[in-house]
Coordinates of C-alpha atoms in Angstrom, one line a residue:
Chain A
L222 CA 116.2 62.6 74.6
Q223 CA 115.8 60.2 71.3
L224 CA 118.8 58.4 72.0
D225 CA 117.6 58.1 75.9
H226 CA 114.2 56.5 75.0
G227 CA 115.4 53.8 73.1
C228 CA 118.1 52.9 75.6
A229 CA 115.5 53.2 78.5
L230 CA 113.2 51.3 76.6
H231 CA 115.9 48.5 75.9
T232 CA 116.6 48.2 79.8
A233 CA 113.0 48.6 80.9
A234 CA 112.3 45.7 78.8
K235 CA 114.9 43.7 80.7
H236 CA 113.7 44.8 84.2
C237 CA 110.3 44.1 83.4
F238 CA 110.9 40.3 83.0
S239 CA 113.1 39.9 85.8
P240 CA 110.9 41.6 88.4
M241 CA 108.0 39.1 87.1
V242 CA 110.0 36.0 86.5
S243 CA 112.2 35.9 89.8
Q244 CA 110.0 37.0 92.6
D245 CA 112.4 37.3 95.4
V246 CA 115.1 35.6 94.3
Q247 CA 118.1 37.6 93.7
T248 CA 119.5 37.4 90.1
P249 CA 123.7 38.3 89.5
A250 CA 121.8 41.4 87.7
E251 CA 119.3 42.4 90.0
T252 CA 121.9 42.5 93.7
P253 CA 123.6 45.8 92.5
R254 CA 119.5 47.0 92.2
A255 CA 118.9 45.8 95.9
V256 CA 120.2 49.2 97.3
F257 CA 117.6 51.2 95.7
Y258 CA 114.9 49.0 94.5
T259 CA 112.8 46.7 96.4
S260 CA 110.5 44.2 95.0
E261 CA 107.9 44.7 98.0
K262 CA 104.8 46.4 95.6
D263 CA 102.5 46.5 98.4
P264 CA 102.7 49.7 100.2
A265 CA 101.4 48.1 103.7
K266 CA 104.2 45.9 103.7
H267 CA 106.7 48.8 103.3
T268 CA 108.8 49.5 106.6
E269 CA 111.8 51.6 107.7
Q270 CA 114.1 48.9 106.2
H271 CA 112.6 49.5 102.9
E272 CA 113.1 53.3 103.2
G273 CA 115.5 54.7 100.9
Q274 CA 114.2 52.2 98.1
H275 CA 112.0 52.7 95.4
Y276 CA 109.2 50.2 94.5
H277 CA 107.9 49.5 91.1
I278 CA 104.1 50.0 90.5
P279 CA 102.5 48.4 87.4
L280 CA 101.6 50.5 84.9
E281 CA 97.6 49.4 84.9
E282 CA 97.6 50.0 88.3
V283 CA 98.6 53.8 88.0
K284 CA 95.8 54.6 85.3
A285 CA 93.5 52.9 87.6
V286 CA 94.8 54.9 90.9
F287 CA 95.9 58.0 89.8
P288 CA 94.4 59.3 86.7
H289 CA 95.0 62.9 87.3
G290 CA 97.2 62.7 90.4
L291 CA 101.1 62.9 89.5
P292 CA 102.6 65.4 89.1
R293 CA 103.7 66.3 85.7
R294 CA 107.3 65.7 86.0
F295 CA 106.8 62.3 87.0
Q296 CA 104.0 61.3 84.6
Q297 CA 106.8 62.7 81.9
Q298 CA 109.6 60.4 83.9
I299 CA 107.0 56.9 83.8
K300 CA 106.9 57.9 79.8
T301 CA 110.4 58.0 79.6
F302 CA 111.5 55.2 81.9
N303 CA 108.4 53.5 80.7
E304 CA 107.8 52.1 84.6
A305 CA 106.5 53.8 87.6
C306 CA 109.1 53.8 90.6
L307 CA 108.5 55.4 93.9
M308 CA 110.9 56.2 96.6
V309 CA 109.6 55.0 100.7
R310 CA 110.5 57.8 102.4
K311 CA 110.1 58.4 106.1
P312 CA 107.1 61.0 106.3
A313 CA 105.1 58.6 104.1
L314 CA 105.8 55.5 106.4
E315 CA 104.9 57.6 109.6
L316 CA 101.4 58.6 107.7
F317 CA 100.9 54.8 107.1
S318 CA 101.6 54.0 111.0
Y319 CA 99.1 56.6 111.9
L320 CA 96.4 55.6 109.4
R321 CA 96.6 51.9 110.6
G322 CA 96.1 52.9 114.2
T323 CA 93.2 55.2 113.3
N324 CA 90.4 55.0 115.6
F325 CA 87.1 54.9 112.8
A326 CA 84.4 55.6 115.3
H327 CA 86.3 59.2 116.3
P328 CA 86.3 62.1 113.8
A329 CA 88.4 62.2 110.8
V330 CA 92.0 63.0 111.8
R331 CA 93.5 66.0 109.2
Y332 CA 97.3 65.7 108.3
V333 CA 99.0 68.5 106.5
I334 CA 102.1 67.5 104.6
Y335 CA 104.4 70.5 104.5
G336 CA 107.6 71.2 103.2
E337 CA 109.7 73.3 101.1
K338 CA 109.5 73.5 97.5
G339 CA 110.5 70.3 95.2
T340 CA 110.8 68.0 98.7
G341 CA 108.1 65.5 97.8
K342 CA 105.1 65.9 99.2
T343 CA 102.9 65.5 96.2
M344 CA 104.8 62.0 95.9
T345 CA 104.3 61.5 99.4
L346 CA 100.5 61.9 98.9
C347 CA 100.4 60.0 95.9
H348 CA 102.0 57.3 98.2
V349 CA 99.6 56.9 100.7
V350 CA 96.7 57.4 98.3
H351 CA 98.1 54.1 96.7
Y352 CA 98.4 52.5 100.0
C353 CA 95.0 53.8 100.9
S354 CA 93.7 52.0 97.7
R355 CA 95.4 49.0 98.1
Q356 CA 93.8 48.7 101.6
G357 CA 90.1 48.9 99.9
W358 CA 89.6 52.3 101.2
L359 CA 87.2 54.9 98.9
V360 CA 89.9 57.8 98.1
L361 CA 88.5 61.0 96.8
H362 CA 91.7 62.8 95.3
I363 CA 92.0 66.1 94.2
P364 CA 95.2 66.8 92.5
D365 CA 95.6 70.4 92.7
A366 CA 93.2 72.7 94.3
H367 CA 94.6 75.4 92.9
L368 CA 93.2 74.3 89.5
W369 CA 90.0 75.5 91.1
V370 CA 90.5 78.7 91.7
K371 CA 92.7 80.1 88.8
N372 CA 92.7 80.0 84.9
C373 CA 88.8 79.1 84.6
K374 CA 87.0 80.4 81.3
E375 CA 83.7 79.8 82.2
L376 CA 81.6 80.5 85.4
L377 CA 77.9 79.5 85.4
P378 CA 75.9 81.3 88.3
S379 CA 75.2 78.1 90.2
S380 CA 71.5 76.7 89.5
Y381 CA 71.2 75.5 93.4
N382 CA 71.8 78.7 95.3
R383 CA 71.8 82.0 93.7
E384 CA 75.0 83.4 94.8
R385 CA 77.6 81.1 94.0
L386 CA 79.6 80.4 91.0
D387 CA 79.9 77.0 89.0
Q388 CA 82.8 75.6 87.2
P389 CA 81.8 73.3 84.6
L390 CA 84.6 72.4 83.2
Q391 CA 87.1 71.5 86.0
A392 CA 83.5 69.7 87.5
S393 CA 83.1 67.6 84.8
F394 CA 87.1 66.6 84.3
W395 CA 87.1 65.9 88.2
L396 CA 84.0 63.6 88.1
R397 CA 85.5 61.7 84.7
N398 CA 88.5 61.2 86.6
F399 CA 87.0 59.9 90.1
K400 CA 85.1 57.6 88.3
A401 CA 87.7 55.8 86.2
S402 CA 89.7 55.3 89.9
N403 CA 86.5 54.4 91.9
E404 CA 84.4 52.3 89.5
H405 CA 83.3 49.8 91.8
F406 CA 82.5 51.5 94.9
L407 CA 80.0 53.9 92.7
Q408 CA 78.1 50.8 91.8
E409 CA 77.9 50.0 95.8
I410 CA 76.8 52.7 97.8
K411 CA 73.6 54.1 97.1
T412 CA 71.9 57.7 97.4
Q413 CA 70.0 58.4 100.7
R414 CA 67.9 60.8 99.1
R415 CA 66.3 62.2 96.2
Y416 CA 68.5 65.1 94.0
M417 CA 66.5 67.3 90.9
W418 CA 69.0 68.2 88.4
G419 CA 66.7 71.3 86.9
K420 CA 63.0 71.0 86.2
R421 CA 62.8 67.8 84.3
E422 CA 65.7 65.4 85.4
S423 CA 66.1 64.3 88.8
T424 CA 68.1 60.9 90.4
E425 CA 65.8 58.9 92.8
E426 CA 67.0 57.5 96.3
G427 CA 68.7 54.4 96.4
R428 CA 70.1 54.6 92.9
P429 CA 73.9 53.8 92.9
L430 CA 76.0 56.8 93.0
G431 CA 77.5 56.2 89.5
E432 CA 74.3 57.6 88.3
V433 CA 75.2 61.1 89.8
V434 CA 78.4 60.7 88.4
E435 CA 76.4 59.7 85.0
Q436 CA 74.5 62.5 85.3
G437 CA 76.9 65.3 86.1
L438 CA 79.0 63.9 82.9
A439 CA 76.2 64.2 80.6
R440 CA 74.9 67.5 81.1
V441 CA 78.0 69.5 81.8
R442 CA 75.6 71.9 83.6
V443 CA 75.3 70.6 86.2
A444 CA 78.4 68.9 86.9
S445 CA 79.6 71.1 89.6
D446 CA 76.0 70.5 91.3
A447 CA 77.1 66.6 91.0
V448 CA 80.2 67.0 92.5
G449 CA 78.7 68.8 95.9
V450 CA 76.0 65.9 95.7
V451 CA 78.7 63.4 95.4
L452 CA 81.1 64.6 98.1
K453 CA 77.9 65.3 100.7
E454 CA 76.7 61.7 100.0
L455 CA 80.0 60.4 100.9
K456 CA 80.6 62.3 104.0
Q457 CA 77.3 61.2 105.1
Q458 CA 77.7 57.4 104.4
S459 CA 81.2 57.3 105.5
D460 CA 80.0 58.2 109.3
L461 CA 78.1 54.8 108.8
G462 CA 80.8 52.7 108.4
S463 CA 80.5 50.4 105.4
F464 CA 83.4 51.8 103.9
R465 CA 86.5 54.1 104.5
L466 CA 87.1 57.3 103.4
L467 CA 90.0 59.1 102.3
V468 CA 90.6 62.7 101.2
A469 CA 93.4 63.7 99.8
V470 CA 93.7 67.2 98.7
D471 CA 97.0 68.6 97.1
G472 CA 97.4 72.4 97.1
V473 CA 94.4 72.8 100.2
N474 CA 96.0 76.5 101.0
A475 CA 94.0 77.2 97.4
L476 CA 90.6 76.9 99.6
W477 CA 91.1 79.8 101.8
G478 CA 93.1 82.1 99.9
R479 CA 92.2 84.3 97.2
T480 CA 91.2 83.7 93.6
T481 CA 92.4 85.2 90.3
L482 CA 88.8 85.0 89.1
K483 CA 86.3 88.2 88.6
K484 CA 82.9 88.0 88.2
E485 CA 81.2 89.5 84.9
D486 CA 81.1 93.2 86.9
K487 CA 84.8 92.5 87.2
S488 CA 84.6 92.3 90.7
P489 CA 86.7 89.8 92.4
V490 CA 85.3 86.3 93.3
S491 CA 85.9 84.8 96.9
P492 CA 86.5 81.5 97.3
E493 CA 83.4 80.5 99.4
E494 CA 81.2 81.7 96.3
L495 CA 82.6 79.2 94.2
T496 CA 80.1 75.6 94.6
L497 CA 83.5 73.3 94.4
V498 CA 85.1 74.9 96.9
Y499 CA 82.4 75.4 99.0
N500 CA 81.5 71.6 99.3
L501 CA 84.8 70.8 99.6
R502 CA 85.5 73.0 102.6
K503 CA 82.6 71.5 104.1
L504 CA 84.3 68.1 103.8
M505 CA 87.1 69.6 105.5
V506 CA 85.6 69.9 109.0
N507 CA 86.2 66.8 111.3
N508 CA 82.7 66.8 111.6
W509 CA 82.7 63.0 110.0
K510 CA 84.1 59.6 111.3
G511 CA 85.4 56.3 109.4
G512 CA 88.3 57.8 107.3
A513 CA 91.1 60.6 107.3
I514 CA 92.2 63.9 105.7
V515 CA 95.6 63.9 104.0
T516 CA 96.4 67.2 102.7
T517 CA 99.4 68.7 101.3
L518 CA 100.2 72.6 101.1
S519 CA 102.1 73.6 97.9
Q520 CA 103.4 76.8 97.3
T521 CA 104.0 76.0 93.4
G522 CA 100.4 76.5 92.2
S523 CA 99.4 79.1 94.8
L524 CA 98.4 82.9 94.4
F525 CA 99.5 85.8 95.7
K526 CA 101.8 84.4 97.8
P527 CA 105.8 84.6 98.1
S528 CA 107.7 82.1 96.9
S529 CA 109.9 81.1 100.1
A530 CA 106.9 80.6 101.8
Y531 CA 106.3 76.8 103.1
L532 CA 105.4 76.9 106.7
P533 CA 101.2 76.0 107.4
Q534 CA 100.6 79.2 108.6
E535 CA 102.0 81.3 106.1
L536 CA 100.3 79.5 103.0
L537 CA 97.4 78.7 105.0
G538 CA 96.6 82.3 106.6
N539 CA 94.6 82.6 109.6
E540 CA 91.6 81.5 108.2
G541 CA 93.0 78.4 106.7
F542 CA 94.7 77.8 110.1
D543 CA 91.7 78.0 112.3
A544 CA 89.7 76.2 109.8
L545 CA 91.8 72.8 110.1
D546 CA 92.9 73.6 113.4
P547 CA 93.7 71.1 115.2
F548 CA 95.7 69.4 112.5
V549 CA 98.8 66.8 112.4
P550 CA 101.9 69.0 110.5
I551 CA 103.9 66.3 108.8
P552 CA 107.3 67.9 108.0
V553 CA 108.9 66.4 104.6
P554 CA 112.5 67.2 104.1
N555 CA 114.9 67.0 101.2
Y556 CA 116.1 63.9 100.4
S557 CA 118.9 62.5 103.2
P558 CA 122.0 61.5 101.7
K559 CA 121.2 57.7 101.5
E560 CA 117.7 58.5 99.9
F561 CA 120.0 61.0 97.6
E562 CA 122.3 58.1 96.4
S563 CA 119.5 55.7 95.9
C564 CA 117.8 58.1 93.6
Y565 CA 121.0 58.6 91.5
R566 CA 121.7 54.8 91.3
Y567 CA 118.4 54.5 90.1
Y568 CA 119.0 56.8 87.4
L569 CA 122.3 55.9 86.4
D570 CA 120.4 52.5 86.1
R571 CA 118.0 53.8 83.6
K572 CA 120.8 55.4 82.0
W573 CA 119.1 58.2 82.5
L574 CA 122.4 59.6 83.7
Q575 CA 125.1 59.4 80.8
H576 CA 128.4 60.5 82.3
E577 CA 129.5 59.2 85.8
K578 CA 131.0 63.4 86.3
Chain B
H140 CA 159.6 116.0 93.7
V141 CA 158.6 116.9 97.3
P142 CA 158.1 113.6 99.5
P143 CA 154.6 113.4 101.4
R144 CA 154.6 115.0 105.3
T145 CA 153.7 111.0 106.0
E146 CA 157.4 109.8 105.9
K147 CA 158.7 112.7 108.1
M148 CA 156.1 112.2 111.0
A149 CA 156.9 110.7 114.1
V150 CA 155.0 107.1 115.7
D151 CA 154.3 109.7 119.2
Q152 CA 153.1 112.8 117.4
D153 CA 150.3 114.9 118.5
W154 CA 147.7 114.1 115.9
S155 CA 145.3 116.5 117.5
S156 CA 147.7 119.1 115.8
V157 CA 147.5 117.5 112.2
Y158 CA 143.1 117.2 112.0
P159 CA 142.3 120.0 114.8
T160 CA 139.1 120.1 113.1
A161 CA 136.8 118.5 110.6
A162 CA 138.9 118.2 107.1
A163 CA 138.5 116.5 103.9
F164 CA 140.9 113.4 103.8
K165 CA 144.4 114.5 103.1
P166 CA 146.6 111.3 101.8
A167 CA 149.8 113.3 101.9
S168 CA 148.9 113.9 105.9
V169 CA 147.3 110.6 106.9
P170 CA 150.4 108.2 107.1
L171 CA 147.7 105.0 107.4
P172 CA 148.3 102.8 103.7
I173 CA 144.5 102.9 103.4
R174 CA 142.8 101.2 100.1
M175 CA 139.6 101.8 99.1
G176 CA 137.3 101.0 95.7
Y177 CA 136.3 98.5 93.5
P178 CA 139.2 96.1 92.2
V179 CA 139.5 95.5 88.9
K180 CA 139.8 92.0 87.7
R181 CA 142.6 90.1 89.4
G182 CA 143.7 93.5 91.3
V183 CA 143.6 94.9 94.4
P184 CA 141.4 98.0 95.7
P185 CA 142.9 101.3 94.8
P186 CA 145.9 102.9 97.0
K187 CA 145.1 106.2 99.1
E188 CA 146.6 108.7 96.8
G189 CA 144.1 110.7 94.6
N190 CA 141.4 108.1 95.8
L191 CA 138.0 110.2 95.3
E192 CA 136.2 107.6 97.6
L193 CA 138.3 108.3 100.6
I194 CA 137.7 112.0 100.4
K195 CA 133.9 111.8 99.3
I196 CA 133.1 109.8 102.7
P197 CA 133.1 111.9 106.4
N198 CA 136.0 111.1 108.1
F199 CA 136.9 111.4 112.1
L200 CA 140.2 111.4 112.2
H201 CA 139.5 115.1 114.3
L202 CA 137.8 113.0 117.1
T203 CA 140.6 110.3 118.5
P204 CA 140.3 109.7 121.8
P205 CA 143.2 112.2 122.9
A206 CA 141.8 114.8 120.8
I207 CA 138.4 114.2 122.8
K208 CA 140.1 114.0 126.3
K209 CA 141.7 117.7 125.5
H210 CA 138.1 118.9 125.0
C211 CA 136.9 117.6 127.6
A212 CA 139.3 119.3 129.4
A213 CA 139.1 122.6 127.8
L214 CA 135.3 122.1 128.8
K215 CA 135.6 121.3 132.4
D216 CA 135.7 125.0 133.3
F217 CA 132.6 125.4 131.8
C218 CA 130.8 122.2 134.0
T219 CA 129.6 121.1 137.3
E220 CA 130.5 117.6 138.9
W221 CA 128.8 114.4 138.0
P222 CA 126.8 113.7 141.6
S223 CA 129.0 110.8 143.3
A224 CA 126.0 109.1 144.4
L225 CA 124.8 108.4 140.6
D226 CA 127.9 106.4 140.0
S227 CA 125.3 103.4 137.7
D228 CA 123.1 103.0 134.8
E229 CA 120.3 101.6 137.2
K230 CA 120.7 103.8 139.7
C231 CA 120.3 107.0 137.1
E232 CA 117.1 105.4 135.7
K233 CA 115.9 104.7 139.1
H234 CA 116.1 108.3 140.4
F235 CA 115.6 110.0 137.0
P236 CA 113.4 107.6 134.5
I237 CA 112.9 110.2 132.2
E238 CA 115.8 112.0 130.5
I239 CA 115.8 114.6 128.2
E240 CA 118.0 115.5 124.9
T241 CA 118.6 119.2 123.9
V242 CA 121.4 120.3 121.5
D243 CA 123.2 123.4 121.5
Y244 CA 124.8 124.6 118.1
I245 CA 127.9 126.9 118.0
S246 CA 128.9 128.4 114.6
S247 CA 131.1 131.2 113.7
G248 CA 128.9 133.7 111.8
T249 CA 126.8 137.3 112.6
S250 CA 124.2 135.2 114.4
I251 CA 124.2 133.1 117.6
R252 CA 120.8 131.6 116.9
N253 CA 120.2 128.0 115.3
P254 CA 116.6 127.1 114.4
K255 CA 118.0 123.1 115.1
A256 CA 118.0 124.3 119.1
R257 CA 114.7 124.4 120.1
V258 CA 114.0 120.5 118.9
V259 CA 113.9 118.4 122.8
T260 CA 113.9 114.6 122.8
L261 CA 112.2 113.1 126.2
R262 CA 112.7 109.6 126.5
V263 CA 111.5 106.9 129.0
K264 CA 111.1 103.4 130.1
L265 CA 106.9 102.1 130.5
S266 CA 108.2 100.0 133.4
N267 CA 109.0 103.2 135.1
L268 CA 105.4 104.5 134.3
N269 CA 102.5 102.7 136.7
L270 CA 100.6 101.4 134.0
D271 CA 98.2 98.1 134.3
D272 CA 97.8 95.7 131.0
H273 CA 95.0 97.7 129.1
A274 CA 97.0 100.9 130.1
K275 CA 100.0 99.7 128.4
K276 CA 98.4 98.4 125.5
K277 CA 96.3 101.6 124.5
L278 CA 99.4 104.0 125.4
I279 CA 101.3 101.7 122.5
K280 CA 98.5 101.8 120.0
L281 CA 98.0 105.5 120.8
V282 CA 101.9 106.5 120.6
G283 CA 102.4 104.3 117.7
E284 CA 105.9 104.6 115.9
R285 CA 107.0 106.4 118.3
Y286 CA 107.3 102.8 121.3
C287 CA 110.3 100.4 120.8
K288 CA 109.4 96.9 121.7
D289 CA 112.6 95.9 122.0
T290 CA 114.3 98.4 124.6
D291 CA 110.6 99.0 126.0
M292 CA 111.5 102.9 125.1
L293 CA 109.0 105.8 124.6
T294 CA 110.6 108.2 122.4
I295 CA 108.7 111.5 121.7
T296 CA 110.3 114.2 119.5
T297 CA 109.2 117.8 119.7
D298 CA 109.7 120.7 117.7
R299 CA 106.1 122.5 116.9
C300 CA 106.9 125.7 119.5
P301 CA 109.9 128.2 118.5
L302 CA 111.5 128.1 121.9
R303 CA 113.3 124.7 123.5
R304 CA 111.7 125.5 126.9
Q305 CA 108.4 125.6 125.3
N306 CA 108.7 122.3 123.5
Y307 CA 109.9 120.8 126.8
D308 CA 106.7 121.7 128.6
Y309 CA 104.8 120.4 125.3
G310 CA 106.5 117.1 125.7
I311 CA 106.1 117.2 129.5
H312 CA 102.3 117.6 128.8
L313 CA 102.1 115.2 126.1
L314 CA 103.8 112.2 128.1
T315 CA 101.1 113.4 131.0
V316 CA 97.8 112.9 128.6
L317 CA 98.9 110.0 127.4
Y318 CA 99.5 108.4 130.7
H319 CA 95.9 109.8 132.1
E320 CA 93.9 109.1 129.0
S321 CA 95.2 105.4 128.8
W322 CA 94.2 104.6 132.0
K323 CA 90.4 105.7 131.0
T324 CA 88.5 103.1 129.4
E325 CA 86.0 104.2 126.6
M326 CA 82.6 102.8 125.4
W327 CA 83.5 101.8 122.2
E328 CA 86.7 100.1 123.3
S329 CA 84.5 97.4 124.1
E330 CA 83.9 96.9 120.1
K331 CA 87.9 95.3 120.1
S332 CA 88.0 92.8 117.6
E333 CA 90.0 89.9 116.5
E334 CA 92.2 91.6 114.3
D335 CA 92.6 94.5 116.5
M336 CA 94.4 92.1 119.1
E337 CA 98.1 92.6 119.6
E338 CA 98.8 88.8 120.8
Y339 CA 96.9 85.5 120.5
I340 CA 94.5 85.0 123.1
W341 CA 93.3 81.3 123.2
E342 CA 89.9 81.6 125.1
N343 CA 86.9 82.1 123.0
S344 CA 89.0 81.3 119.6
R345 CA 88.2 79.5 116.9
S346 CA 90.9 77.1 117.9
Q347 CA 89.5 76.4 121.2
N348 CA 86.3 76.0 119.6
N349 CA 87.4 73.3 117.3
A350 CA 89.4 71.8 119.5
L351 CA 86.4 71.7 122.0
D352 CA 84.0 70.3 119.7
T353 CA 86.3 67.3 118.2
L354 CA 87.1 66.1 122.1
L355 CA 83.2 65.9 122.6
Q356 CA 82.7 64.3 119.7
I357 CA 85.1 62.0 120.7
K358 CA 83.7 61.6 124.0
A359 CA 80.2 61.1 122.5
S360 CA 81.3 58.0 120.3
E361 CA 82.7 56.4 123.2
N362 CA 79.4 56.8 125.3
D363 CA 80.9 59.1 127.9
S364 CA 78.4 62.0 127.7
N365 CA 79.4 63.0 131.3
V366 CA 82.1 65.1 130.7
T367 CA 81.6 69.0 130.4
K368 CA 83.5 71.7 128.7
E369 CA 85.0 72.8 132.2
D370 CA 86.6 69.2 132.5
L371 CA 87.9 69.2 129.3
L372 CA 89.7 73.0 129.4
A373 CA 91.3 72.0 132.9
S374 CA 92.8 68.5 131.7
E375 CA 96.5 68.3 130.6
V376 CA 96.2 67.7 126.8
V377 CA 94.0 70.4 126.4
K378 CA 96.4 72.8 128.6
N379 CA 99.3 71.4 126.6
Y380 CA 97.6 72.1 123.1
R381 CA 96.8 75.6 124.3
S382 CA 100.4 76.7 125.2
S383 CA 101.5 74.8 121.8
V384 CA 98.5 77.2 119.8
I385 CA 99.5 80.1 121.5
A386 CA 103.1 79.6 120.7
L387 CA 102.7 79.0 117.3
K388 CA 100.5 82.3 116.9
N389 CA 102.6 84.4 118.9
E390 CA 106.2 83.2 118.1
G391 CA 105.7 82.7 114.5
E392 CA 106.5 79.0 113.1
T393 CA 109.8 77.4 114.1
E394 CA 110.8 73.4 113.9
K395 CA 110.1 73.4 117.4
N396 CA 107.1 75.2 117.7
M397 CA 105.6 73.0 114.9
S398 CA 107.1 69.8 116.5
Q399 CA 105.6 70.4 119.7
Y400 CA 102.2 71.6 118.6
K401 CA 102.2 68.4 116.7
E402 CA 102.8 66.2 119.7
S403 CA 99.9 68.2 121.8
V404 CA 97.6 67.0 118.6
K405 CA 99.2 63.9 118.8
K406 CA 97.8 63.9 122.5
L407 CA 94.8 65.5 122.2
L408 CA 93.0 63.4 119.4
N409 CA 95.0 60.5 121.0
I410 CA 96.7 59.3 117.5
Q411 CA 98.6 55.8 118.1
A412 CA 101.3 54.9 115.4
L413 CA 100.8 51.4 114.6
P414 CA 104.0 50.2 113.0

């Protein structure tokens, strides 16, 4: 890995310069790359002719748009190659065509991306998130809903509603990343009513939403309620049409399954008793307008589901299916021969695959 | 050393005299070059000489077709003729829908009794019984494992009485009781919930409610508020959606089902694809 890193930096330096200097001019060094690499950086302009090709996302944009969204292997790949290259594939293009044609006066349409393990559902979701953030939508990205239903060290009884349970750590982590990705929106959107945090602190009506987020980050105990307030405000205000809301949830089947968490008396916690899950479920219902909901199903983090399950009904269960119905299912297949060739050419070019065999 | 008997066997010999009864596999008496067993590396399965695997398994060498023909010929004197009018399976089923199976056992010993002989099996196809929808579902629930969905056959096996005639009467009594009970509707049957349903009914389900709510919202946003629920239910897109959801839930998920569902949802929600 050490040798590779050195090699990759060298080639990365060379290639980083060439796309910036020669925008669309094909230099002799770049012509072999045209098969699997497109210099079109804006996802909005990706069409079927770009299918199978990788496009480059500048690293600053990666930090801004996906502070926590990319799968771990891809993050490692970015670190190794020192650049982020995403492949344009048909399911993503299909989603773009639907999103372009959405009627924002109608209730939000739900899209569920499903497919077998490792076919690229999370990457498709990230592609869609990049597209929407470029188009100026407000992106509400929950990287993996499974993180909210398992491995939680601290469960506090909720201050707002006695029966529910809070998760301060997960909530504050998510708030931090949400702030990083949507700074400018948080200053523009104003709260519509007064919120009380505990006995003394409160946020008045008409203050920017950024203050609610600050409150959640500063006082970790009320972080989950802050998340709930953010979600509620965004839902109400996207109805008014001042901005477009994209709700992107990865691993949405976690919201309707079982959890591995236990209360203090060792009784199992069901998902609706968690504040975060409860509020997110309210967002999933399509009684708001002015945006879209794109979700993926994921077996990898899911609990109590067999590893061969990938179809929507198996992973969502009856309850989840009924809650999300009617949705548009989008299957993501494995790489086609063309895409596979493009992928290994890219790795060859990056000197990741050392031997030609 | 003496060569095995197989080398002296003629091709058209009488096999039923070699194996007249059920016997173990004798490699020297069976002229077939059989190999059985797990091969060693880069080898073949072991041959039949001294092969314990072939001796362990039950063999039917005593029941070849010519042997069976001989058995039938011998038993013919004790049998009556098959009625000539019943020459096909459908006719048999039409006139005699219930099939009764009993087994007789003979053994050479001091007593002719065999406790296994009292078992009686009744088989009947439910399509031959006069059942309506509710009665059929109730009968299937009452009967449980004794009903096979693929062949639509109800099988009742009774052996709780000491005599075969008593078991037969009991079996017939069970069938009558099941039939009459499934026609009656009890008061507590009205509490049947969604989990008890055998198949998915779309009317009054959450899916219908969701779809109708969405459509009403869409119509409201287009200021078309005189559309009622009945109109929506009768419209083409909703019917399409309904059939695809029912197919998905009842038959499980296949590529075809999912693509059909996708198309119907796109038409329902009026999603356009702008390239």
